[in-house]
XYZ file of N, CA and C in Angstrom:
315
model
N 0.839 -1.184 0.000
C 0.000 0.000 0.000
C 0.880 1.243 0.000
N 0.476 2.159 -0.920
C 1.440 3.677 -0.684
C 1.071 4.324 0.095
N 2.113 4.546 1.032
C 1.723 5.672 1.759
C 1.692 7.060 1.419
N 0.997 8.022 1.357
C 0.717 9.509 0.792
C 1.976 10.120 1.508
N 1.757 9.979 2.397
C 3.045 11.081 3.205
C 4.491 10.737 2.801
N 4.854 9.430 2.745
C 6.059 9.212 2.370
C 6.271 9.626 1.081
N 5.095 9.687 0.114
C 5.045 10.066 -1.500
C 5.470 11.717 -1.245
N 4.704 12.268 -0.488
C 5.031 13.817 -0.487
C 6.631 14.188 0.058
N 6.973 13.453 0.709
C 8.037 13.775 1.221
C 8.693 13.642 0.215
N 9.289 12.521 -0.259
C 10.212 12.222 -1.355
C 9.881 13.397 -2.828
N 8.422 13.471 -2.995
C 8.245 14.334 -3.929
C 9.217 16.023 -3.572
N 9.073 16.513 -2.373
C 9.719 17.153 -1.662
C 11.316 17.503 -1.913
N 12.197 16.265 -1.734
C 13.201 15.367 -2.089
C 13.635 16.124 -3.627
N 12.766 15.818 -4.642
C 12.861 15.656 -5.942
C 12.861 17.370 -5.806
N 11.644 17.937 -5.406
C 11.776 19.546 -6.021
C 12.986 20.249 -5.113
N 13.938 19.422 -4.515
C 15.495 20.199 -3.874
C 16.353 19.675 -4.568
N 15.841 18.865 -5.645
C 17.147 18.489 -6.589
C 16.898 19.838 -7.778
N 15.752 19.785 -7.900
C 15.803 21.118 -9.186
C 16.282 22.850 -9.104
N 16.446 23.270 -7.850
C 17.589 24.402 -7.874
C 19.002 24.283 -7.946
N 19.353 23.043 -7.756
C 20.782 22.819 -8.093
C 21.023 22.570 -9.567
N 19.976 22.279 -10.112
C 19.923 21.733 -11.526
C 19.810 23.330 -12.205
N 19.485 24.347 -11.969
C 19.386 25.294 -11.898
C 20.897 26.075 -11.628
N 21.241 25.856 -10.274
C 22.713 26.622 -10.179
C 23.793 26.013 -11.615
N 23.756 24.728 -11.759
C 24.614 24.212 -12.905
C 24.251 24.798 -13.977
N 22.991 25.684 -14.328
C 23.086 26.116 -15.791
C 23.329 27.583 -15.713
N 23.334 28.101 -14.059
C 23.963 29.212 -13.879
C 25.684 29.246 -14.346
N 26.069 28.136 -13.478
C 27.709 28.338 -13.657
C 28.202 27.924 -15.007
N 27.166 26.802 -15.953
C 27.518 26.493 -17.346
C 27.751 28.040 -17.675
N 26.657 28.561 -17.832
C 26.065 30.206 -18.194
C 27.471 31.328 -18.049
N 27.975 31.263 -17.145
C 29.280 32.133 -16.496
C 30.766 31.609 -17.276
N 30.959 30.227 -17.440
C 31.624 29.434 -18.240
C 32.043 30.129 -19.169
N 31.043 29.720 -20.005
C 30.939 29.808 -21.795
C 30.739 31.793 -21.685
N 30.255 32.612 -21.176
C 30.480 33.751 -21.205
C 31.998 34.537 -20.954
N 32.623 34.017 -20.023
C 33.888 33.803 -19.948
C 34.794 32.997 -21.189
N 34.605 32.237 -21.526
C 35.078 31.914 -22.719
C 34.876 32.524 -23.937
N 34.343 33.372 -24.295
C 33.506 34.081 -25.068
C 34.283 34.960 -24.856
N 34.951 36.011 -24.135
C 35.598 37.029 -23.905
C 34.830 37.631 -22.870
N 33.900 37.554 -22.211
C 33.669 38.714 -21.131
C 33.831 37.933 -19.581
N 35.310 37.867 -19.180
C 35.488 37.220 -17.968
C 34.739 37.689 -16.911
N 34.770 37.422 -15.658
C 34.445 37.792 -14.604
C 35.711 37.796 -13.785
N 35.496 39.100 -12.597
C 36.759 39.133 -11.686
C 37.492 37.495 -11.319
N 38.397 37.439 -10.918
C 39.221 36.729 -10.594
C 38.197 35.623 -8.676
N 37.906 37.133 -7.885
C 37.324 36.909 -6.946
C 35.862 36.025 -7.356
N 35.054 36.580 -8.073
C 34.285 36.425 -8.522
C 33.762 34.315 -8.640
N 34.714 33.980 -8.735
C 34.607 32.241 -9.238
C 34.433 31.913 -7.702
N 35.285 31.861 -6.615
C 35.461 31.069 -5.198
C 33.968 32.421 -4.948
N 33.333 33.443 -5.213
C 32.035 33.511 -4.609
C 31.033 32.907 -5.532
N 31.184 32.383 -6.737
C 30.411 31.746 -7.768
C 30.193 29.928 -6.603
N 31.174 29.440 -6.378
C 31.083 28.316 -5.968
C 30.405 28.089 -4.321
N 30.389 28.875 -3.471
C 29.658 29.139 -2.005
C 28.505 28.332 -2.098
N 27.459 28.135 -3.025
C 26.054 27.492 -3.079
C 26.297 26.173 -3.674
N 27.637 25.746 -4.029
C 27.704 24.410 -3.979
C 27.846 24.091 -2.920
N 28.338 23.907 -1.820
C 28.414 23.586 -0.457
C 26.913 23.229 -0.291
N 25.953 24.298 -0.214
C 24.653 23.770 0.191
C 23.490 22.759 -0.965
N 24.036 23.267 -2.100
C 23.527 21.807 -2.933
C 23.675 20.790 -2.915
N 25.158 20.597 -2.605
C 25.844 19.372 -2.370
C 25.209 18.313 -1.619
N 24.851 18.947 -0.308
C 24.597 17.993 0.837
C 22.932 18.304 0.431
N 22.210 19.032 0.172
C 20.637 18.990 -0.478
C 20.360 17.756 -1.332
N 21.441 17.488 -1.985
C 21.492 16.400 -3.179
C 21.617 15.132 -2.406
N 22.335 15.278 -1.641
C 23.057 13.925 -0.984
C 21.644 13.489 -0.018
N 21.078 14.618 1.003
C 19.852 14.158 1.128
C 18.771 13.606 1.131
N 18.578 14.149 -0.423
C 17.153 13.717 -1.571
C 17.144 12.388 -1.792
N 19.098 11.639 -1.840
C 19.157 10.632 -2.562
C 18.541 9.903 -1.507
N 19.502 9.714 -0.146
C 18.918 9.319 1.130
C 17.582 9.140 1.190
N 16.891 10.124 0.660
C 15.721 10.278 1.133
C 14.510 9.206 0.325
N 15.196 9.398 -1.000
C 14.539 7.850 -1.889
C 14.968 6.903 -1.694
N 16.511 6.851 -1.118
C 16.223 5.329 -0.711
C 15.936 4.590 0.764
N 15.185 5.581 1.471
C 14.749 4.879 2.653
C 13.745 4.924 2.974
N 12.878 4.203 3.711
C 11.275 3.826 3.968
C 11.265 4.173 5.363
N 12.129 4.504 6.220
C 11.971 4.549 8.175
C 11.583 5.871 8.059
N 10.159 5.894 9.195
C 9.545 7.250 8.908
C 10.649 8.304 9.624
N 11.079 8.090 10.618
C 11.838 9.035 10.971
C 12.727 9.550 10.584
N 13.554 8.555 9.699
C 14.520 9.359 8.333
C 13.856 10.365 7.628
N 12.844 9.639 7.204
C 12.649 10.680 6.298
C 11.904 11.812 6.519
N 11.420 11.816 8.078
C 10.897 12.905 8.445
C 12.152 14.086 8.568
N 13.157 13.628 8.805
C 14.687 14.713 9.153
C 15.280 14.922 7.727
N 15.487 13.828 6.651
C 15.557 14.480 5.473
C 14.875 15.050 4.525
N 13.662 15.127 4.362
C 13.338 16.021 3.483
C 13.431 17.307 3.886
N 13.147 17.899 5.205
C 13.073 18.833 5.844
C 14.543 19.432 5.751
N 15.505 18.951 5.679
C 17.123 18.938 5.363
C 17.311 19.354 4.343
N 16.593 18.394 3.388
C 17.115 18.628 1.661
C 16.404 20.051 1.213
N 15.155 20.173 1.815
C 14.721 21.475 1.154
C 15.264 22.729 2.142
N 15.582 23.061 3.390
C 16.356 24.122 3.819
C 17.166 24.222 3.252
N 18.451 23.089 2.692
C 19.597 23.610 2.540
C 19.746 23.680 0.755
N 18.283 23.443 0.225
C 17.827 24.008 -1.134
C 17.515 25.366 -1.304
N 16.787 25.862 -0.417
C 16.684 27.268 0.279
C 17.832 28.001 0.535
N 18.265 27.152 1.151
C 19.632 28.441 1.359
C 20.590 28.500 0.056
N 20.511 27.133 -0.314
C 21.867 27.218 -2.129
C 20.928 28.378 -2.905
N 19.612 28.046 -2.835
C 18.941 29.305 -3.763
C 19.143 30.661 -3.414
N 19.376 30.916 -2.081
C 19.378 32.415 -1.352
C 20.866 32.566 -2.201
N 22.088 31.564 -1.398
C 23.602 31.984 -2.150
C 23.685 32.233 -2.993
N 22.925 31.358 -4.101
C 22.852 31.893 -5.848
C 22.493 32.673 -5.980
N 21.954 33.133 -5.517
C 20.389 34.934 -5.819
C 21.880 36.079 -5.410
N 22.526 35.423 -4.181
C 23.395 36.520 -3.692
C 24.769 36.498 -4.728
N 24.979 35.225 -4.780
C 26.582 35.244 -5.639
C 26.161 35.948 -6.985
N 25.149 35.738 -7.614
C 25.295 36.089 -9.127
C 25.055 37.798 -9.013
N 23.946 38.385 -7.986
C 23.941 39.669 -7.316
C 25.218 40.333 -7.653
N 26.452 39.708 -6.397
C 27.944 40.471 -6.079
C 28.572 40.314 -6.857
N 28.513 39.442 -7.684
C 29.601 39.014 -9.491
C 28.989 40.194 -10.345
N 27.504 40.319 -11.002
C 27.522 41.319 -11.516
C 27.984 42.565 -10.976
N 27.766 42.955 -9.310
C 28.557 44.334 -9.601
C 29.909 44.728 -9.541
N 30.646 43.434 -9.385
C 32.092 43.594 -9.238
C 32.579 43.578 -10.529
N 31.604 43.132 -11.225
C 32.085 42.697 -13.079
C 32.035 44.319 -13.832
N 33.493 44.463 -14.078
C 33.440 46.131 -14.780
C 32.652 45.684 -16.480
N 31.985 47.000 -16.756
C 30.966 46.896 -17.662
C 32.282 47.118 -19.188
């Protein structure tokens, strides 16, 4: 029998994998613009990378989080995977913020 709650949770799970999927087409995005000729400061890359830290372990979470059935896991990871989806989204909102204004026009 499925349980609904465990479905929501994991569904949960899945929508903290899609802002990281998101930051990667940010930093593809910064890449290939940089390659292109319009670099970004030097500083600019080690504050580009800060919201991997919190994707990282968001990801590592989610996975956790599909592969286990003990309610109490997964009551502590989804709740995990999506804060620290929240916060990689806040860092990204902020890193790409402080890169554009450090980036001379």
């Amino acid at each position: 029998m499925d349980n609904p709650r465990l479905d929501m949770q994991r569904s949960a799970g899945k929508l903290a994998i899609f802002p990281a999927g998101i930051y990667l087409l940010v930093l593809f995005g910064v890449v290939v613009s940089t390659a292109s000729g319009s670099p970004i400061p030097l500083i600019g890359w080690p504050i580009l990378l800060l919201p991997a830290a919190a994707f990282s372990y968001s990801i590592i979470d989610a996975v956790k989080l599909h592969r286990t059935s003990d309610i109490a896991e997964t009551t502590r990871l989804w709740r995990r995977s999506l804060l620290l989806a929240v916060i990689g989204t806040g860092l990204m909102v902020l890193a790409v913020v402080i890169t554009n204004r450090i980036t001379p026009l």
